[in-house]
Coordinates of N, CA and C in Angstrom, one line a residue:
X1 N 32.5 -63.6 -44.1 CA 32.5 -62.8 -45.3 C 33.0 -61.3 -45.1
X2 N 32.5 -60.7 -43.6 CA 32.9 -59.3 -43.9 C 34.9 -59.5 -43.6
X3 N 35.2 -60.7 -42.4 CA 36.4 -60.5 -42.5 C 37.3 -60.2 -43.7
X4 N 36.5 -61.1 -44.9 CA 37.4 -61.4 -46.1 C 37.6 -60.0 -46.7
X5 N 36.6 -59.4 -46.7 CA 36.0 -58.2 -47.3 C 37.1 -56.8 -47.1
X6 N 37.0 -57.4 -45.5 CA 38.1 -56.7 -44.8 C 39.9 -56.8 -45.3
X7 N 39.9 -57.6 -45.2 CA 41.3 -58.1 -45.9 C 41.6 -58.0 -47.2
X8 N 41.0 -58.0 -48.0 CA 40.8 -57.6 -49.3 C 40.7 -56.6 -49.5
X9 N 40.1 -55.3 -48.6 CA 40.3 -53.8 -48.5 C 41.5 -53.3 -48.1
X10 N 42.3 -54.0 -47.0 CA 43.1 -54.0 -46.4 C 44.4 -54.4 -47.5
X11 N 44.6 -55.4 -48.2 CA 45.2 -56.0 -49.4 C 45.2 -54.8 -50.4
X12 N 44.1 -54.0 -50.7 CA 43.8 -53.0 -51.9 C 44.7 -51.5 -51.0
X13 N 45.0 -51.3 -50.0 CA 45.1 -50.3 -49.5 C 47.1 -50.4 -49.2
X14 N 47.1 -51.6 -49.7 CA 48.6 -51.5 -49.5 C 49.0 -51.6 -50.9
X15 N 48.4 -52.5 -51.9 CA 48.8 -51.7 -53.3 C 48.7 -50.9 -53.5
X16 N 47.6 -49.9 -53.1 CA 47.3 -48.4 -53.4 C 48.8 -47.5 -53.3
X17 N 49.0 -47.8 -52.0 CA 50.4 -46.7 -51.2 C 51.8 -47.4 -51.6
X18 N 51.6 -48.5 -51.6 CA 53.4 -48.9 -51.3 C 53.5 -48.5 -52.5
X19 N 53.4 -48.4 -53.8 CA 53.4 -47.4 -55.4 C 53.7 -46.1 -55.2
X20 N 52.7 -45.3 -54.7 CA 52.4 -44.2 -54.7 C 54.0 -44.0 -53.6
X21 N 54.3 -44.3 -52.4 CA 55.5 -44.1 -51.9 C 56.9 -44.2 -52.9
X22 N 56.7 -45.5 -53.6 CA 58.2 -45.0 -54.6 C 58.1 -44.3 -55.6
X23 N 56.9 -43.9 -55.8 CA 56.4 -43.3 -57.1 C 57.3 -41.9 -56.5
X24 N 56.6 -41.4 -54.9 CA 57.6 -40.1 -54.4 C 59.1 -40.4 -54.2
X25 N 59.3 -41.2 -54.0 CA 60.6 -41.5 -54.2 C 61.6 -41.2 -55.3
X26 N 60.7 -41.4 -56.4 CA 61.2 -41.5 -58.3 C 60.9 -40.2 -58.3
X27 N 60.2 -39.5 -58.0 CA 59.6 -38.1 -57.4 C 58.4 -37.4 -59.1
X28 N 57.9 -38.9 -58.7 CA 57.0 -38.8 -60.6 C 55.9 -38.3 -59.9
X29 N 55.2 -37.9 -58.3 CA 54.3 -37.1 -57.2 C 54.7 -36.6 -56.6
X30 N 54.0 -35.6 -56.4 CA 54.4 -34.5 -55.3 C 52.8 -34.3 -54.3
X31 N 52.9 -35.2 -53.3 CA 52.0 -35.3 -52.6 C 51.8 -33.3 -51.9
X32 N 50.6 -32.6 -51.3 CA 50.9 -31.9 -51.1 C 51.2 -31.9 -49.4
X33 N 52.2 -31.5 -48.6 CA 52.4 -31.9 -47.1 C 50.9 -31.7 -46.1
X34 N 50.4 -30.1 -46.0 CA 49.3 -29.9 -46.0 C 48.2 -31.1 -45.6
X35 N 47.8 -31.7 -46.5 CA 46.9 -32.4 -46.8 C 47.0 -33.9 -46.0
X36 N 48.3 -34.1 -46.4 CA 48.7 -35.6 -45.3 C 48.7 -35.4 -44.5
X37 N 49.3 -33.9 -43.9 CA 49.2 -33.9 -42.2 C 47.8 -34.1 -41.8
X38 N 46.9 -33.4 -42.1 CA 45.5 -33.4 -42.0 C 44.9 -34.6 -41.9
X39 N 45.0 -35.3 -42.9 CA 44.7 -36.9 -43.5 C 45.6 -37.4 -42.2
X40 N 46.7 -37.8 -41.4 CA 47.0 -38.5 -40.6 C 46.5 -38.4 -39.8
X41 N 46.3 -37.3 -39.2 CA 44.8 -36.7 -37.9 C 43.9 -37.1 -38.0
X42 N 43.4 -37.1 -39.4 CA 41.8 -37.7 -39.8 C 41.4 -39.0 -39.6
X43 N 42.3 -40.1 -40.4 CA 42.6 -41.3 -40.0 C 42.8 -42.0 -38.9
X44 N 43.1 -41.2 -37.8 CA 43.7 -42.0 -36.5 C 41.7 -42.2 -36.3
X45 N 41.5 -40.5 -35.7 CA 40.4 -40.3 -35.4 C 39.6 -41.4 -36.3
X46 N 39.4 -41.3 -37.2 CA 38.4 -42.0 -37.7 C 38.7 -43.8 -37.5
X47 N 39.8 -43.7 -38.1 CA 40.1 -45.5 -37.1 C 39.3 -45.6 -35.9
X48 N 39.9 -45.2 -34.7 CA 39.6 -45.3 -33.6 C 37.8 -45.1 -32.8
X49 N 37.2 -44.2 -33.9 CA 35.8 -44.0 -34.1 C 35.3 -45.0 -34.4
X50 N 35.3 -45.3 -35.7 CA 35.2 -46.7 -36.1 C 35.0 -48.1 -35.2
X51 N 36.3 -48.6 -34.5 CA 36.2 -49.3 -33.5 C 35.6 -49.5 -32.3
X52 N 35.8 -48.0 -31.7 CA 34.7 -47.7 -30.6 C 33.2 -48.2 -30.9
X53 N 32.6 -47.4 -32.0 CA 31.2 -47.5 -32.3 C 30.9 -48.8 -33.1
X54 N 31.9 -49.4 -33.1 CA 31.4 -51.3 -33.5 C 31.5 -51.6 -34.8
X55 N 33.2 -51.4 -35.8 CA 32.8 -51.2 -36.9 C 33.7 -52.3 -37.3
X56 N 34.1 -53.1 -35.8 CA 34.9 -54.3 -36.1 C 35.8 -54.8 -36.9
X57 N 35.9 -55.7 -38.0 CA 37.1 -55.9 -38.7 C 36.8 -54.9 -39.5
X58 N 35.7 -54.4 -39.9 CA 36.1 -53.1 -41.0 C 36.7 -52.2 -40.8
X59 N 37.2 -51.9 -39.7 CA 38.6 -50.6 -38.9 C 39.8 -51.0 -39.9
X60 N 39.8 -52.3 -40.0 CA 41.6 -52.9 -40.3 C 42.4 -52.1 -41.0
X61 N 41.1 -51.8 -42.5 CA 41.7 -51.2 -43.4 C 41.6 -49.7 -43.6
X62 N 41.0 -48.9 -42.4 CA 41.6 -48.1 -42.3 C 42.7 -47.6 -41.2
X63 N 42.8 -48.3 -40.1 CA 44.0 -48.5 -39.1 C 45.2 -48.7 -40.6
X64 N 44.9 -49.9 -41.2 CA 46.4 -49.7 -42.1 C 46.6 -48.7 -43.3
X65 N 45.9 -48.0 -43.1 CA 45.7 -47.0 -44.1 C 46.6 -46.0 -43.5
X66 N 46.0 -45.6 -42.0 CA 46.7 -44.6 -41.1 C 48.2 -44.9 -41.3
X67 N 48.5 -46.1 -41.3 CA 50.0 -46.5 -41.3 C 51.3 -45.6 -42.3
X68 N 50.0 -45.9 -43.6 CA 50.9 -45.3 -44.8 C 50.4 -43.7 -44.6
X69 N 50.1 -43.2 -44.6 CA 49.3 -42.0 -44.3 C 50.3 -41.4 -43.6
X70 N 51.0 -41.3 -42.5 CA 51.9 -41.1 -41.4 C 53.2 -41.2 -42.4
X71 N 53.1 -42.2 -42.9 CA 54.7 -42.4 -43.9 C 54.7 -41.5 -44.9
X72 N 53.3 -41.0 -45.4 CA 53.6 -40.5 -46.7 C 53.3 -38.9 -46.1
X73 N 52.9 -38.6 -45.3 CA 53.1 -37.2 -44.5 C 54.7 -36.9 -44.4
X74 N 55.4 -38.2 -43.7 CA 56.8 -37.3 -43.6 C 57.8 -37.3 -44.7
X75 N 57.0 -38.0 -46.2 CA 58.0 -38.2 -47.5 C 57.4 -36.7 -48.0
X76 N 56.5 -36.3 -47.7 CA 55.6 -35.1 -48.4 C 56.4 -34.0 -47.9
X77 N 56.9 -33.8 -46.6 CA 58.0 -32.7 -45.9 C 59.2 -32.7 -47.0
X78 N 59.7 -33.4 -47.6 CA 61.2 -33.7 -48.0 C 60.7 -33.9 -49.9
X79 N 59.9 -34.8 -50.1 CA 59.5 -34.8 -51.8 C 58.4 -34.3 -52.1
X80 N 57.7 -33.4 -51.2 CA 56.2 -32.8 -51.6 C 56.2 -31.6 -52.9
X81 N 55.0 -31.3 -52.7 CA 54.9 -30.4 -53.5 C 55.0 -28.7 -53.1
X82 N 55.7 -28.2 -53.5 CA 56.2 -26.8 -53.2 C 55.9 -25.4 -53.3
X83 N 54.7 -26.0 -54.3 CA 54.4 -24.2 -54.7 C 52.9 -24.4 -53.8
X84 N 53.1 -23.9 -52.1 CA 52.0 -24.1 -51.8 C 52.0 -22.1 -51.8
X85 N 50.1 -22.2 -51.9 CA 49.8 -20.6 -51.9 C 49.0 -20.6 -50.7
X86 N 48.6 -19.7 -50.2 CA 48.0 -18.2 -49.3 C 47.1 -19.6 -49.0
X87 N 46.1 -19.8 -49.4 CA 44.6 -20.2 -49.5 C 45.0 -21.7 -49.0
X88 N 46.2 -22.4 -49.4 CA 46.5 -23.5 -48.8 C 46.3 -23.8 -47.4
X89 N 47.2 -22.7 -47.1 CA 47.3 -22.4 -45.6 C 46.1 -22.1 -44.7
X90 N 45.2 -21.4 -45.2 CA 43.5 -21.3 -44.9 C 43.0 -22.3 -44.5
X91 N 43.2 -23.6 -45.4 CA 42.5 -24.2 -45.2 C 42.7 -25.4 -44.2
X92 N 44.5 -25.4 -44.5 CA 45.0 -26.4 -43.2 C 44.5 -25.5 -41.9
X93 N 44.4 -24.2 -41.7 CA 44.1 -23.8 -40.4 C 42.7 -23.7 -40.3
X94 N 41.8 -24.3 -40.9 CA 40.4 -24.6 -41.1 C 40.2 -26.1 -40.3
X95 N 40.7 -26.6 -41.5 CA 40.8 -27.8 -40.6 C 41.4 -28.6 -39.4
X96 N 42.5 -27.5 -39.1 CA 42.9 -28.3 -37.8 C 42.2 -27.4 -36.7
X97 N 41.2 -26.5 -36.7 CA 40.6 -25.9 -36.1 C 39.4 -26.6 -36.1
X98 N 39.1 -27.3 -36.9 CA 38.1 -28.8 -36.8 C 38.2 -30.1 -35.5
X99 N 39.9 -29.4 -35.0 CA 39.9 -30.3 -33.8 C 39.8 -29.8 -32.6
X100 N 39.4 -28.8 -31.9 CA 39.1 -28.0 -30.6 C 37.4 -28.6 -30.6
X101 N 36.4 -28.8 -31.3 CA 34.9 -29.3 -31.0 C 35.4 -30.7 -30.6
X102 N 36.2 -31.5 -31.6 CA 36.9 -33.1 -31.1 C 36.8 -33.1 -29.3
X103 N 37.9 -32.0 -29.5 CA 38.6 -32.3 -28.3 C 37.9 -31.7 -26.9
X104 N 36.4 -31.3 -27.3 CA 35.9 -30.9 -26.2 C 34.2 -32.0 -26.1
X105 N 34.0 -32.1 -26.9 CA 32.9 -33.4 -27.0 C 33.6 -34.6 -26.5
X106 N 34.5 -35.3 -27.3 CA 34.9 -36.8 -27.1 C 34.0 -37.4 -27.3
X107 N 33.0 -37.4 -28.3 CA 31.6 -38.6 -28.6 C 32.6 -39.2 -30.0
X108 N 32.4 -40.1 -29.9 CA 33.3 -40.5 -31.6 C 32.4 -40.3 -32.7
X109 N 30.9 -40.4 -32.5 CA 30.2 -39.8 -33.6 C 30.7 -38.3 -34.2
X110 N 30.6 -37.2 -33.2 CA 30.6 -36.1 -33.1 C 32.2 -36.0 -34.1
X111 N 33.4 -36.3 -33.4 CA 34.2 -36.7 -33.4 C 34.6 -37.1 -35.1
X112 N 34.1 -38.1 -35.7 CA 34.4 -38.6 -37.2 C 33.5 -37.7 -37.7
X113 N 32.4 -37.1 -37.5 CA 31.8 -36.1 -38.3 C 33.1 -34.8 -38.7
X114 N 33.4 -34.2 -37.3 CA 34.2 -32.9 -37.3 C 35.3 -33.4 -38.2
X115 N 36.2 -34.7 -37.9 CA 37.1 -35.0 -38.7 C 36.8 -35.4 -40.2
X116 N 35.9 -35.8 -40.6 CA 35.8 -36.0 -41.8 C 35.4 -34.8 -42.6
X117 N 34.3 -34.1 -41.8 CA 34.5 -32.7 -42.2 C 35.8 -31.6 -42.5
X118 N 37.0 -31.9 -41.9 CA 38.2 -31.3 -42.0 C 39.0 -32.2 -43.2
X119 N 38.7 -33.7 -43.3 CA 39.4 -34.1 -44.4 C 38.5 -33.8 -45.2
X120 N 37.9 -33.5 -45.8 CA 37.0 -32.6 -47.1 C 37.9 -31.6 -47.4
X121 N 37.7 -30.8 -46.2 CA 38.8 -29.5 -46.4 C 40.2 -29.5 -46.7
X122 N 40.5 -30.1 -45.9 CA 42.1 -30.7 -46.6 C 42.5 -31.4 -47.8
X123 N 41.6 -31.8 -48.2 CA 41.6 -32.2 -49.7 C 41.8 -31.3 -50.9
X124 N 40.7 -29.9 -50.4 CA 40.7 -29.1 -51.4 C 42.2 -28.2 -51.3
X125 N 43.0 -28.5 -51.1 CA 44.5 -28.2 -51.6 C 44.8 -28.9 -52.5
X126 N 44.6 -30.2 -52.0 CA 45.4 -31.3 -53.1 C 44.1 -31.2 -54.2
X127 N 43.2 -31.0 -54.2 CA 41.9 -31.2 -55.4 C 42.4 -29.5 -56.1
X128 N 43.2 -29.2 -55.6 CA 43.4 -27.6 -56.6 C 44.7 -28.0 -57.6
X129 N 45.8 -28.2 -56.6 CA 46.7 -28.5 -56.9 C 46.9 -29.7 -58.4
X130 N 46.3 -30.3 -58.0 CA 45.6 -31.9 -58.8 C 45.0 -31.1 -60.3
X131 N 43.9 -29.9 -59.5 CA 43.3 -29.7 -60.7 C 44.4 -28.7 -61.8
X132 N 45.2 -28.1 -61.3 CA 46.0 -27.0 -62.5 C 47.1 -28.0 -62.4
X133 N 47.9 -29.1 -61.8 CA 48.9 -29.6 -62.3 C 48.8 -31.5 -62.3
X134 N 47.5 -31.9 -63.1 CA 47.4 -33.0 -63.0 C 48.6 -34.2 -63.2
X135 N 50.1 -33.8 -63.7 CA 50.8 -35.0 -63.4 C 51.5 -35.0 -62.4
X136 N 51.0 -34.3 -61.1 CA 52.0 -34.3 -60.4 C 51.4 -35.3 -59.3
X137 N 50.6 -36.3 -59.2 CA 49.8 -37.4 -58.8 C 49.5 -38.1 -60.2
X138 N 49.7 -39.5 -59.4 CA 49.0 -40.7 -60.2 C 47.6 -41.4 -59.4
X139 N 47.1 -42.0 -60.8 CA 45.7 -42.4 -60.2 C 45.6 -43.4 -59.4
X140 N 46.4 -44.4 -59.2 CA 46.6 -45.4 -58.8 C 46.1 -45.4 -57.2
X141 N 46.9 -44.9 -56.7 CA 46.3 -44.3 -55.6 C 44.9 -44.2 -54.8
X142 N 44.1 -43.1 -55.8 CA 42.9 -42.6 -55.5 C 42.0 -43.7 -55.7
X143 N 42.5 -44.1 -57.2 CA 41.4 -45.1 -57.6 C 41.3 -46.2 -57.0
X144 N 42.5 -46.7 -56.0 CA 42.3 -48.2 -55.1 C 41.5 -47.4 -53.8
X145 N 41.8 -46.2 -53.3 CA 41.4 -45.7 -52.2 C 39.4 -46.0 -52.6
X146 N 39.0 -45.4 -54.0 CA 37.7 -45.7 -54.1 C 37.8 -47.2 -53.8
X147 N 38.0 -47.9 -54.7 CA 37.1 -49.9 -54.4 C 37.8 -50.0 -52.6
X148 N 38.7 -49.4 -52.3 CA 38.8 -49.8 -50.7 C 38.0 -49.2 -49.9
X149 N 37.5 -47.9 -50.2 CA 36.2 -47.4 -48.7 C 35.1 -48.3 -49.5
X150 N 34.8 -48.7 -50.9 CA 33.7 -49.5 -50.8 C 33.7 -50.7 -50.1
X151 N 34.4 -51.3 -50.2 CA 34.8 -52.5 -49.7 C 34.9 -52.6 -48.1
X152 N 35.3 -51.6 -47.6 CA 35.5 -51.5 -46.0 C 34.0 -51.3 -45.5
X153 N 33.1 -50.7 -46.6 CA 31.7 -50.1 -46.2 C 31.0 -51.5 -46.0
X154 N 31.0 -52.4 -46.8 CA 30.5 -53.3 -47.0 C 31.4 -54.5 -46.0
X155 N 32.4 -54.4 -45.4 CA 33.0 -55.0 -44.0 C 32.6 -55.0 -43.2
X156 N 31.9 -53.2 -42.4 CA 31.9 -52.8 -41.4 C 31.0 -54.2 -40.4
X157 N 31.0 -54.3 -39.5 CA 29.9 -54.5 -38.7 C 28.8 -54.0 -38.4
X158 N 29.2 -52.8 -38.0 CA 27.8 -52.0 -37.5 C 27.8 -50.7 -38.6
X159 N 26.7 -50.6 -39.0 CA 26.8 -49.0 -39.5 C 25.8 -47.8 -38.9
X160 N 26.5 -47.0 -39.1 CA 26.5 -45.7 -38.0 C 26.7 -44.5 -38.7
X161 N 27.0 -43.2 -38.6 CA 27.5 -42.3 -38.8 C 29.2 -42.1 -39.0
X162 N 29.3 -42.7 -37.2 CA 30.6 -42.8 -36.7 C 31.4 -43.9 -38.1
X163 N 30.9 -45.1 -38.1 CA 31.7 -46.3 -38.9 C 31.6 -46.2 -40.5
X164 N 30.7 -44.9 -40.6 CA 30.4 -45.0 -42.4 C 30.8 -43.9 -43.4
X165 N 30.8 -42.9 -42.1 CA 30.9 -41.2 -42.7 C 32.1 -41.2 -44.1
X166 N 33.5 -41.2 -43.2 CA 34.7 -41.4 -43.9 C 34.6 -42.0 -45.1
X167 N 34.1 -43.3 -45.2 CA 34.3 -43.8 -46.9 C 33.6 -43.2 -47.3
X168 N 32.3 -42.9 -47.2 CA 31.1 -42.3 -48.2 C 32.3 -40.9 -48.6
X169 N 32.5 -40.1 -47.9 CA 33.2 -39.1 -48.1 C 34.3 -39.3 -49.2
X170 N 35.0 -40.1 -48.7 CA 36.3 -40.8 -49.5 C 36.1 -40.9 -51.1
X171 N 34.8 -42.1 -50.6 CA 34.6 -42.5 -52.1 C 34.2 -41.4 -53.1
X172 N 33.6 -40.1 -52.9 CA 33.6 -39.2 -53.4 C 34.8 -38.1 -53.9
X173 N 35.6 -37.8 -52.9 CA 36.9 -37.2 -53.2 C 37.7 -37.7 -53.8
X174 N 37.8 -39.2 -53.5 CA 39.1 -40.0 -54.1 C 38.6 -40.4 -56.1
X175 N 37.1 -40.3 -56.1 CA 36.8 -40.0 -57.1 C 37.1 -39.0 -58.3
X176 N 37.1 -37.7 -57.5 CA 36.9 -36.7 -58.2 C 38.8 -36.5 -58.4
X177 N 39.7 -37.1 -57.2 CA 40.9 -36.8 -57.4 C 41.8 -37.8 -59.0
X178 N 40.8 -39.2 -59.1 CA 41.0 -40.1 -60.2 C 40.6 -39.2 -61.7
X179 N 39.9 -38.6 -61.3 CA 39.0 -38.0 -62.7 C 40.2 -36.5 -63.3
X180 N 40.2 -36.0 -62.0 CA 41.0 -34.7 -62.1 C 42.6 -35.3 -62.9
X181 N 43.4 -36.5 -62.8 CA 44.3 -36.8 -62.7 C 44.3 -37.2 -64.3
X182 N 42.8 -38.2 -64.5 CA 43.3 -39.0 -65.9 C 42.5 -38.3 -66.9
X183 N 41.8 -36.6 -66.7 CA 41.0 -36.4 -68.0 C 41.5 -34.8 -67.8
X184 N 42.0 -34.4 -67.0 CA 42.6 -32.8 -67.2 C 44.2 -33.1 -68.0
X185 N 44.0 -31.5 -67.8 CA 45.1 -31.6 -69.2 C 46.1 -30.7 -68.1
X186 N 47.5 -30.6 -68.1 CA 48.3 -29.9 -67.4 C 48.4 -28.3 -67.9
X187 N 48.2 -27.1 -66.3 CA 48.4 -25.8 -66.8 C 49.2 -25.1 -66.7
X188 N 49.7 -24.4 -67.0 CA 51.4 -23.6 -66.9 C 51.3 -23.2 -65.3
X189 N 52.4 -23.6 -64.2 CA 52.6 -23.2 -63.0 C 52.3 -21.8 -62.6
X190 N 51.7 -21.4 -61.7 CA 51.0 -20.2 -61.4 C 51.8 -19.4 -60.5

């Protein structure tokens, strides 16, 4: 059951992205770069966390998540979004400053805490951005990202800190980024 569970999150995580990738293509999103770099850091780590601390086939779908994550970081350099401000910048150097405790513990608990705590942070670019220019993201996205961390939560093998943090987190953010997208109204560029 949890394999299936697994693959079914895994299944949900590639409709999610292979869209959202031509969607930047068609350039109908402007991912913000920021954020995916962050997010590709976050993902490895938390993959890998995951695995270590016994989270078994429920890693899959986030290992394939990291995949598109990585791809849509380097479409974000070239079709991102452009008008980044002051405070953006804060916050990517917030969060990759979330990686020096990583990289001196090595506990993967410790580890997917710090990193998921930095993908919070890293969000709030894209959760500003999202909020004053809601079409510049679709929901499609976010909203599979929710039913997939449920789904991977309910895969996991073991739950932990380390194996659980990230979706709970997720399912929260990817929430508020679906809501921000399909009930705000667009505000004149700042």
């Amino acid at each position: 059951m949890k394999l299936t569970l697994a693959l079914i999150a895994t299944a949900i995580a590639i409709a999610g992205n292979v869209p959202y990738l031509y969607d930047i293509l068609k350039k109908r999103v402007q991912p913000h770069p920021y954020t995916w770099l962050v997010w590709s850091i976050v993902s490895c780590v938390t993959f890998f966390g995951q695995w270590v601390k016994g989270g078994g086939v429920g890693a899959i779908p986030t290992g394939v998540s990291e995949l598109f994550t990585i791809i849509i970081f380097f479409f974000s350099l070239r079709y991102g979004f452009k008008n980044i401000v002051r405070t953006d910048t804060y916050f990517l150097i917030i969060a990759l400053l979330g990686l020096i405790p990583w990289a001196i513990t090595k506990d993967p608990t410790i580890s997917v805490i710090i990193v998921v705590s930095m993908d919070v942070v890293a969000f709030i670019p894209t959760l500003r951005k999202t909020w004053r220019h809601p079409r510049t993201e679709t929901p499609l996205l976010f909203s599979m990202n929710v039913l997939r961390h449920i789904l991977t939560l309910f895969s996991l093998e073991a739950y932990n800190i380390a194996t659980t943090l990230h979706s709970v987190a997720m399912i929260v953010t990817n929430t508020l980024m679906t809501g921000f997208i399909i009930f705000k109204k667009e505000k004149p560029i700042a």
